PDB file of C-alpha atoms and ligand atoms in Angstrom:
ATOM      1  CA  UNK K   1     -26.923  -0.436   0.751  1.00 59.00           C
ATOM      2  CA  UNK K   2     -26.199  -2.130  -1.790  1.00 63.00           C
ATOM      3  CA  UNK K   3     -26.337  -6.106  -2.516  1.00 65.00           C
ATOM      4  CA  UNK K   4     -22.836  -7.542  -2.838  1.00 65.00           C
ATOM      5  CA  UNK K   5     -24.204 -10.730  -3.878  1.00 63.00           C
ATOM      6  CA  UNK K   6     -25.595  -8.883  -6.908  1.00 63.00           C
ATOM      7  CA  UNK K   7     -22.893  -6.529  -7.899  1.00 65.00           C
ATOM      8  CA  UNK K   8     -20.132  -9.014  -8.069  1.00 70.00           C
ATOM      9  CA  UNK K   9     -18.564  -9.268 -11.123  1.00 75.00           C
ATOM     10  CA  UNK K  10     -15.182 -10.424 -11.750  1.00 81.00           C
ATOM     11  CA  UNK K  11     -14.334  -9.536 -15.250  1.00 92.00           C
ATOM     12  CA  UNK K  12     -11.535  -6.979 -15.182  1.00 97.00           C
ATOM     13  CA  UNK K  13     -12.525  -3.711 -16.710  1.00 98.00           C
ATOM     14  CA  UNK K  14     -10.802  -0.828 -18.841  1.00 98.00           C
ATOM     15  CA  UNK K  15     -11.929   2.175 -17.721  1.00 99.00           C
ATOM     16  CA  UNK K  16     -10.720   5.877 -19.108  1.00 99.00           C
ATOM     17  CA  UNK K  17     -10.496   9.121 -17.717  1.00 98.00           C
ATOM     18  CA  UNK K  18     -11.027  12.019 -20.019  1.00 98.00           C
ATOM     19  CA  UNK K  19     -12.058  15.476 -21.335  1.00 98.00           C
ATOM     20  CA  UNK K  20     -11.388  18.680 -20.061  1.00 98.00           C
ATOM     21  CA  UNK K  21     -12.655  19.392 -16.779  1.00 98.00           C
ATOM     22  CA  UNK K  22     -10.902  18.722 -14.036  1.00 98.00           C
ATOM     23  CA  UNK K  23     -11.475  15.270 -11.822  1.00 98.00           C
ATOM     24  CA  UNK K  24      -9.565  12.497 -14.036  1.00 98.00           C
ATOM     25  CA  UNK K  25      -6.758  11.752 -11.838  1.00 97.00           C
ATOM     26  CA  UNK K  26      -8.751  12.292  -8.574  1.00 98.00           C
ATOM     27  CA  UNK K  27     -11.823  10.396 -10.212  1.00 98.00           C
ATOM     28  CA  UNK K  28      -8.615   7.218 -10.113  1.00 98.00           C
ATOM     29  CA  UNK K  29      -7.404   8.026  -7.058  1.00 98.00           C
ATOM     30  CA  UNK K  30     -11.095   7.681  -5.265  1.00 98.00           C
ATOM     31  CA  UNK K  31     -11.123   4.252  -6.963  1.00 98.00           C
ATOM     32  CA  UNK K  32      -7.705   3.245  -5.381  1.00 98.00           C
ATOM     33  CA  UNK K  33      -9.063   4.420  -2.076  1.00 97.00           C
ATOM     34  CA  UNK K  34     -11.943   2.384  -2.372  1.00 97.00           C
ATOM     35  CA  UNK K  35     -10.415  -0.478  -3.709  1.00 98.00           C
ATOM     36  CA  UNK K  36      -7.369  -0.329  -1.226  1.00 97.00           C
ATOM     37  CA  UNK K  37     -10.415  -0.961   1.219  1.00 96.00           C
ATOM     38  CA  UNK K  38     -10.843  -4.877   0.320  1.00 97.00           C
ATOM     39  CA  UNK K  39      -7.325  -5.055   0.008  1.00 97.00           C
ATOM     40  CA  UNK K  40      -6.636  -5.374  -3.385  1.00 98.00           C
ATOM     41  CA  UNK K  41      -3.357  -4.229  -5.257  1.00 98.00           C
ATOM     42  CA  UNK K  42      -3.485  -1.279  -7.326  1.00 98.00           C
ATOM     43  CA  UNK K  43      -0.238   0.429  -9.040  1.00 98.00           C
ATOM     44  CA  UNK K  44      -0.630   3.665 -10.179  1.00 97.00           C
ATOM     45  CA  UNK K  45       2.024   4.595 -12.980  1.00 96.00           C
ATOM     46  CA  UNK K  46       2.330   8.386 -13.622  1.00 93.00           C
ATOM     47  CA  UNK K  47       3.653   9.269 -16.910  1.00 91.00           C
ATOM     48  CA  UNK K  48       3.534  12.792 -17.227  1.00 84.00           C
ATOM     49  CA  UNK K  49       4.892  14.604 -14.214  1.00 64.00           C
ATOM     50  CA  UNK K  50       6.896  17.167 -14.070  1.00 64.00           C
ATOM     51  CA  UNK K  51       9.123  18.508 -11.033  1.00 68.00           C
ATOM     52  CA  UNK K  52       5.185  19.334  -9.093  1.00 77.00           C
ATOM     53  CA  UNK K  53       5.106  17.309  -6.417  1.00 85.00           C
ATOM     54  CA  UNK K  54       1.341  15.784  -5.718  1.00 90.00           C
ATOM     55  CA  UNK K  55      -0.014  15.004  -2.295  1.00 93.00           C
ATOM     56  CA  UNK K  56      -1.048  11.975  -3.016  1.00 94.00           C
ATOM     57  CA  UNK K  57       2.672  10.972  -3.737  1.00 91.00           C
ATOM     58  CA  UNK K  58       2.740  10.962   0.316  1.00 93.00           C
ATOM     59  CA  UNK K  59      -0.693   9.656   1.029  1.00 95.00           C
ATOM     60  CA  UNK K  60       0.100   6.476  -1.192  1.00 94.00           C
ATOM     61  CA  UNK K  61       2.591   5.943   1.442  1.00 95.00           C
ATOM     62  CA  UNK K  62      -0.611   5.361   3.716  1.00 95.00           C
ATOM     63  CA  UNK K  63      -2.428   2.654   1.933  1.00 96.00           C
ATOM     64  CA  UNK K  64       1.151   0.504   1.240  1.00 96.00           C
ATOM     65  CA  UNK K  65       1.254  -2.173   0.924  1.00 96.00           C
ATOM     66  CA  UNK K  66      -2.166  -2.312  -1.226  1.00 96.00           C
ATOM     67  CA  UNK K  67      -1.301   0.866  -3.198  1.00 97.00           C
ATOM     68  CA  UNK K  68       1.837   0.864  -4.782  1.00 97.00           C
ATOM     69  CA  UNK K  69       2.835   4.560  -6.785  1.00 95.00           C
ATOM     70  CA  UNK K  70       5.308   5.229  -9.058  1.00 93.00           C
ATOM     71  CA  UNK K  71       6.328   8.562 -10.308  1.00 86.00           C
ATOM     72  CA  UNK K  72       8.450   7.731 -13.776  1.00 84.00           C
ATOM     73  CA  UNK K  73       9.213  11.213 -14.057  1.00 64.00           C
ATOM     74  CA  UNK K  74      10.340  11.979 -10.504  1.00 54.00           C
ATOM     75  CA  UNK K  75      14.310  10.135 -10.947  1.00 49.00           C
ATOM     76  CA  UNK K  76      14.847  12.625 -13.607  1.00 52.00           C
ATOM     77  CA  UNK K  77      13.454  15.985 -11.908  1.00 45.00           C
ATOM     78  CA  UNK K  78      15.493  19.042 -13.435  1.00 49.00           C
ATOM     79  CA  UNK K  79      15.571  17.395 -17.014  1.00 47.00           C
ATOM     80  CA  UNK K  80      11.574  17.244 -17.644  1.00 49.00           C
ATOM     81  CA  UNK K  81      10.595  20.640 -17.259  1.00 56.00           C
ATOM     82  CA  UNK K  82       8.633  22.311 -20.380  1.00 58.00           C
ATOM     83  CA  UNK K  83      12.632  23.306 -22.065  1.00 63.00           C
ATOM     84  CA  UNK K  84      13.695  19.871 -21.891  1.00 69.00           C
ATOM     85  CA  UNK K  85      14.353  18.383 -25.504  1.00 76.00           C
ATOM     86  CA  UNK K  86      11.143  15.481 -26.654  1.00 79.00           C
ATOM     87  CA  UNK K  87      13.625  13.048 -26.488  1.00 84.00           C
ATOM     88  CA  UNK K  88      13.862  13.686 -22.646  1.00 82.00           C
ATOM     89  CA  UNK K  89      10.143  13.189 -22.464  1.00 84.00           C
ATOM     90  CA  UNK K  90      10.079  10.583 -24.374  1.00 89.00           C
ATOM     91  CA  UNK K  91      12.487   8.698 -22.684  1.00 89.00           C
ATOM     92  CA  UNK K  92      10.517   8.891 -19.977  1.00 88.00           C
ATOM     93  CA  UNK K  93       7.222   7.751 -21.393  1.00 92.00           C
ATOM     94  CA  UNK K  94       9.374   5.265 -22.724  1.00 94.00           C
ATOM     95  CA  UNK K  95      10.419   3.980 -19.148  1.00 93.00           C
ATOM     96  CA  UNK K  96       7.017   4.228 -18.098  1.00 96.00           C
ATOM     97  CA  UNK K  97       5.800   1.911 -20.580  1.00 97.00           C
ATOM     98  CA  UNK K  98       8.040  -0.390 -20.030  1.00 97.00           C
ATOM     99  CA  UNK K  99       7.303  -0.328 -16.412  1.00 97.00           C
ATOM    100  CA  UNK K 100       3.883  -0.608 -17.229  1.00 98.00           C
ATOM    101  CA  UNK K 101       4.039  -3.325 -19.006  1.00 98.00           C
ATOM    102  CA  UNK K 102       5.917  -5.233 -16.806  1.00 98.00           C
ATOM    103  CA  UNK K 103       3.700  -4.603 -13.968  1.00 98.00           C
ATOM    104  CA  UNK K 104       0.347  -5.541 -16.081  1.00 98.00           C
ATOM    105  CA  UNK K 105       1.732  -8.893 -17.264  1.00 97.00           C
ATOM    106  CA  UNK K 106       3.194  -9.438 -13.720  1.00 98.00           C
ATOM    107  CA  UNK K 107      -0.442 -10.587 -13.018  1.00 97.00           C
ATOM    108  CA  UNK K 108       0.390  -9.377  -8.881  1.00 98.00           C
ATOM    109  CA  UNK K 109      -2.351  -6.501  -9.485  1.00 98.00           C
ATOM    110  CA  UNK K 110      -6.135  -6.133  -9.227  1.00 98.00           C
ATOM    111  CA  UNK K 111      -6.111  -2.301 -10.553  1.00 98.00           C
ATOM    112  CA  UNK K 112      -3.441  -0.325 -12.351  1.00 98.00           C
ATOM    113  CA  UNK K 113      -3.692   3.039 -13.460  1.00 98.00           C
ATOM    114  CA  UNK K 114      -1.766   4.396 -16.314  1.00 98.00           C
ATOM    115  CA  UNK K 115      -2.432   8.471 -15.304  1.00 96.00           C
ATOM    116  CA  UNK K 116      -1.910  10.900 -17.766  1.00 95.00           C
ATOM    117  CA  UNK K 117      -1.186   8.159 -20.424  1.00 97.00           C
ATOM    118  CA  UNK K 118      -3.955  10.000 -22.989  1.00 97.00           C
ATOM    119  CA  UNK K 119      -2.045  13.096 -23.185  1.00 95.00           C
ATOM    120  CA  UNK K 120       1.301  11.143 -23.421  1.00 94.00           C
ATOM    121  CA  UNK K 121       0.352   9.434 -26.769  1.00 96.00           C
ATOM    122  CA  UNK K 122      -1.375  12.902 -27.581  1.00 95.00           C
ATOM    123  CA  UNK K 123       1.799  14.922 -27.576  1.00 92.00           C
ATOM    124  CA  UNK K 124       3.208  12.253 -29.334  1.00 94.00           C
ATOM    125  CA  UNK K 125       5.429  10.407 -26.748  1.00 92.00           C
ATOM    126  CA  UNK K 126       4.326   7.034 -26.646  1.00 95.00           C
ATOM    127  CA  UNK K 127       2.744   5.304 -29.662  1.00 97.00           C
ATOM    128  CA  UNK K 128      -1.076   4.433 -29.443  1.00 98.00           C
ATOM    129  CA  UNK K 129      -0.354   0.941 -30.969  1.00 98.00           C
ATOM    130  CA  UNK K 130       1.832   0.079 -27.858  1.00 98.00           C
ATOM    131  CA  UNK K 131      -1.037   1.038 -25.500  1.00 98.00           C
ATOM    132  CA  UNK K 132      -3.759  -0.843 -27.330  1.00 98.00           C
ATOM    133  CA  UNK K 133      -1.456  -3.593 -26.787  1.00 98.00           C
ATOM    134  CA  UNK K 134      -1.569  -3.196 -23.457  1.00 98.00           C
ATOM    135  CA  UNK K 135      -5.173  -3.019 -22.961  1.00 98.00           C
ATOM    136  CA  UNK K 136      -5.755  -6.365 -25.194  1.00 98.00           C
ATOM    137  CA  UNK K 137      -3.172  -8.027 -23.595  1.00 97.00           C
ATOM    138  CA  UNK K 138      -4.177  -7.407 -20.223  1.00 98.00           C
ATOM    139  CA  UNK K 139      -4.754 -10.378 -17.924  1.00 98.00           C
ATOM    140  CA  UNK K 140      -8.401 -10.286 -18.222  1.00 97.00           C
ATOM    141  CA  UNK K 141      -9.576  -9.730 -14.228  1.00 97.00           C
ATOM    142  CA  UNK K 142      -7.117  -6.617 -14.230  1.00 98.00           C
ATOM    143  CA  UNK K 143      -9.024  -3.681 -14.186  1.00 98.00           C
ATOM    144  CA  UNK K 144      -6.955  -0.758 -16.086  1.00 98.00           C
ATOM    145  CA  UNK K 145      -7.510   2.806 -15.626  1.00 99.00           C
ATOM    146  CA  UNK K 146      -6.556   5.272 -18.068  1.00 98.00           C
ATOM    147  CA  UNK K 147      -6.262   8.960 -17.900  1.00 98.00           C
ATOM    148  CA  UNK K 148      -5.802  12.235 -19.635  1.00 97.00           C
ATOM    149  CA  UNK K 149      -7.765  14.456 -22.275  1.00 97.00           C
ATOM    150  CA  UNK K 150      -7.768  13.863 -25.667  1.00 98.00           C
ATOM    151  CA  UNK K 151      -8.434  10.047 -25.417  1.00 98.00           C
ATOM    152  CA  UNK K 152      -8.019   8.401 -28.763  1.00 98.00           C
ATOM    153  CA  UNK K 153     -11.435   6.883 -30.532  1.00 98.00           C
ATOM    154  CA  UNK K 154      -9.136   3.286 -30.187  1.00 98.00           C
ATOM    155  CA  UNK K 155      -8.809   3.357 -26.506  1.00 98.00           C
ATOM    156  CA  UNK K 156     -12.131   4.316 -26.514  1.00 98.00           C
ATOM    157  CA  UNK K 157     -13.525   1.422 -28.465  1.00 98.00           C
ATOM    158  CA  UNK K 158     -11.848  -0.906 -26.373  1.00 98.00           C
ATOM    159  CA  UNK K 159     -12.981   0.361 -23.155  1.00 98.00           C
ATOM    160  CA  UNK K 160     -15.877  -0.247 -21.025  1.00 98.00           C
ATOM    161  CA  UNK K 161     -16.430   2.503 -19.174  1.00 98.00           C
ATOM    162  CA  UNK K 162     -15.874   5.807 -20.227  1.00 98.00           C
ATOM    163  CA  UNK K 163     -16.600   8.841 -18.656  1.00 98.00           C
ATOM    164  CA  UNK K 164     -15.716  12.699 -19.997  1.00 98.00           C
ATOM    165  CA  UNK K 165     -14.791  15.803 -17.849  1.00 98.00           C
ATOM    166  CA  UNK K 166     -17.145  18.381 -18.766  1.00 98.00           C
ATOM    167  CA  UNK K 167     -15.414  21.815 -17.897  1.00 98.00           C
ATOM    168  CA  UNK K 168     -18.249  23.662 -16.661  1.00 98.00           C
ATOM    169  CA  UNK K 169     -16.364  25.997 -14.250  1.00 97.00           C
ATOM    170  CA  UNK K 170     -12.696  26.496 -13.154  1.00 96.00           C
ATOM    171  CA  UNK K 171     -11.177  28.846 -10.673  1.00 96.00           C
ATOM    172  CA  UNK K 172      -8.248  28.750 -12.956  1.00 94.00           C
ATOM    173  CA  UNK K 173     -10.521  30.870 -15.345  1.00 93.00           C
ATOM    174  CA  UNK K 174     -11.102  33.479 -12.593  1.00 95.00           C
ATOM    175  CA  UNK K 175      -7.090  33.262 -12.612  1.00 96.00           C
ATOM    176  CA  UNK K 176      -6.895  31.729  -9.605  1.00 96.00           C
ATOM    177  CA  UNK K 177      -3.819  29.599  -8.959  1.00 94.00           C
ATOM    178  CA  UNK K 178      -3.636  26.043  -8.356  1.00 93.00           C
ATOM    179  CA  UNK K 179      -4.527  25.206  -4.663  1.00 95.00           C
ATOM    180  CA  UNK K 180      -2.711  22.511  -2.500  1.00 96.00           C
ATOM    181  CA  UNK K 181      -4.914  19.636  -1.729  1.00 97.00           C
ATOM    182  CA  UNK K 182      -7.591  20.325  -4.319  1.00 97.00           C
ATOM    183  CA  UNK K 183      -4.907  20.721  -7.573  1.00 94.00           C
ATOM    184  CA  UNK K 184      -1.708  19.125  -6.442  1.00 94.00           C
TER     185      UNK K 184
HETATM  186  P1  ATP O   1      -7.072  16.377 -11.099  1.00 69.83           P
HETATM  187  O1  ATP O   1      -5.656  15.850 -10.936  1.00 69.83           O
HETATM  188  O2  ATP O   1      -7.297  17.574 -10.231  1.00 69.83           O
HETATM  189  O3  ATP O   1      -8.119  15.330 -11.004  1.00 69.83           O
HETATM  190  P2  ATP O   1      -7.193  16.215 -13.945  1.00 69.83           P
HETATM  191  O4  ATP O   1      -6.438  14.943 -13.838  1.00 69.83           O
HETATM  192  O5  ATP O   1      -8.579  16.137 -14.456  1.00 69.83           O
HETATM  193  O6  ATP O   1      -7.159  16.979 -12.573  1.00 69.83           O
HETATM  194  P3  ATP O   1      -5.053  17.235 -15.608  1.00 69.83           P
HETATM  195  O7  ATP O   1      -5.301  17.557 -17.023  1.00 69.83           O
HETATM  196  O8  ATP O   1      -4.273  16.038 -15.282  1.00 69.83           O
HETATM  197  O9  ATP O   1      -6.454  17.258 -14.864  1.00 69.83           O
HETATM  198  O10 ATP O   1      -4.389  18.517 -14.975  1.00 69.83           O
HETATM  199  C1  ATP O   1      -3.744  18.490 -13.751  1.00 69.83           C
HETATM  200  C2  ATP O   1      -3.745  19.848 -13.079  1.00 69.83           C
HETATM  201  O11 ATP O   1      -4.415  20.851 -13.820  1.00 69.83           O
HETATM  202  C3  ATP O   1      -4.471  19.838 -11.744  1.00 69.83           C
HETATM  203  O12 ATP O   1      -3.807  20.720 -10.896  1.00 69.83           O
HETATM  204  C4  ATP O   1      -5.842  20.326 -12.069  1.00 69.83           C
HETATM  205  O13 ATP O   1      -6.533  20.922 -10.998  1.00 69.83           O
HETATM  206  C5  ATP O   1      -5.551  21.330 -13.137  1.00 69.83           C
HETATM  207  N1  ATP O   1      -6.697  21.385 -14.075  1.00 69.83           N
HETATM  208  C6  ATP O   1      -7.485  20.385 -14.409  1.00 69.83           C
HETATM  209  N2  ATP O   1      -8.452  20.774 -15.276  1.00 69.83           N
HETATM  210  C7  ATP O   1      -8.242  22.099 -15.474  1.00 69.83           C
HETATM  211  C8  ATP O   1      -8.898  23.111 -16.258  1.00 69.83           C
HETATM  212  N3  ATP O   1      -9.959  22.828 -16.987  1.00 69.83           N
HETATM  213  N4  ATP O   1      -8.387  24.372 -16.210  1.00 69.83           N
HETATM  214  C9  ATP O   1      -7.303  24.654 -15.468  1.00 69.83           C
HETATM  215  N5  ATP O   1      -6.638  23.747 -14.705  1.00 69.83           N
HETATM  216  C10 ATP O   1      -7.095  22.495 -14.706  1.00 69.83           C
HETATM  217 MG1   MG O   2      -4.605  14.294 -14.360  1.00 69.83          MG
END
């Protein structure tokens, strides 16, 4: 067991989520069930989801009020699908931004986790300037979580902790489809 009286630190951290192997938006979502345990606030802000539907879009339900979710992407289900134009996409990144923002400066969180926001700026959807904005603007006990591969050498100089997927195996590669529960 370990000392609380030793690990306390209050200084909010920016943590990232990357690489290829799978685990970066689980690897939040255990931190948002821990933290949900001393009853602190975390918002989780989705920014690339398609029409899937995850299950922890019902267990967030669960740990309300501490864990708030929000799915950018699910009010406009039909439109962001792989033919949709990059404007459609980026409309939505562009919402979720916004709503990011909004919730980071709010100063009501502990933890907020931007998921998928790596790949977002990756494909081009959201500029990295904007989200190095966010990160040196944050209120400075707010711990942010960022995820997705391809995490840009800026977001990774201004982070703290960052950890890297390493794709060692993946049943995907035996071509087995995504399973309920451990995938979606
Ligand atoms: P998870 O949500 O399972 O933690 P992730 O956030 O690391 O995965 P993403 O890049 O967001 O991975 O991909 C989301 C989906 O793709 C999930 O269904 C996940 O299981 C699957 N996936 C993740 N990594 C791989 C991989 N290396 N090969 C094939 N599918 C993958
Ligand atoms: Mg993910």
């Amino acid at each position: 067991m370990i000392n609380e009286k030793d690990t306390m630190d209050d200084s909010g951290l920016t943590i990232v989520y990357t690489g290829k192997g799978k685990g970066k938006t689980t690897a939040a979502l255990g931190i948002a069930l821990r933290a949900s345990g001393y009853d602190k606030k975390i918002c989780m802000i989705q920014f690339i989801k398609g029409s899937w539907h995850y299950g922890e879009m019902n267990s967030s339900k669960r740990l309300e009020p501490e864990f708030e979710m929000v799915a950018v992407g699910k009010g406009f289900v039909g439109i962001i699908d792989d033919k949709s134009p990059i404007e459609e996409h980026k409309k939505i990144a562009g919402e979720a931004i916004k709503i990011s923002t909004s919730k980071i400066q709010s100063g009501n969180y502990d933890i907020i986790i931007l998921d998928e926001v790596n790949y977002a700026i990756n494909l081009g959807l959201v500029e990295l300037e904007e989200v190095l904005n966010l990160i040196k603007s944050k209120p400075p006990t707010l711990d942010l979580v960022l995820t997705g591969n391809y995490a840009k050498d800026e977001i990774i100089e201004l982070a703290d902790l960052v950890t890297e997927m390493k794709e060692i195996k993946h049943p995907f590669q035996q071509g087995k489809k995504a399973k309920k529960g451990i995938d979606f």
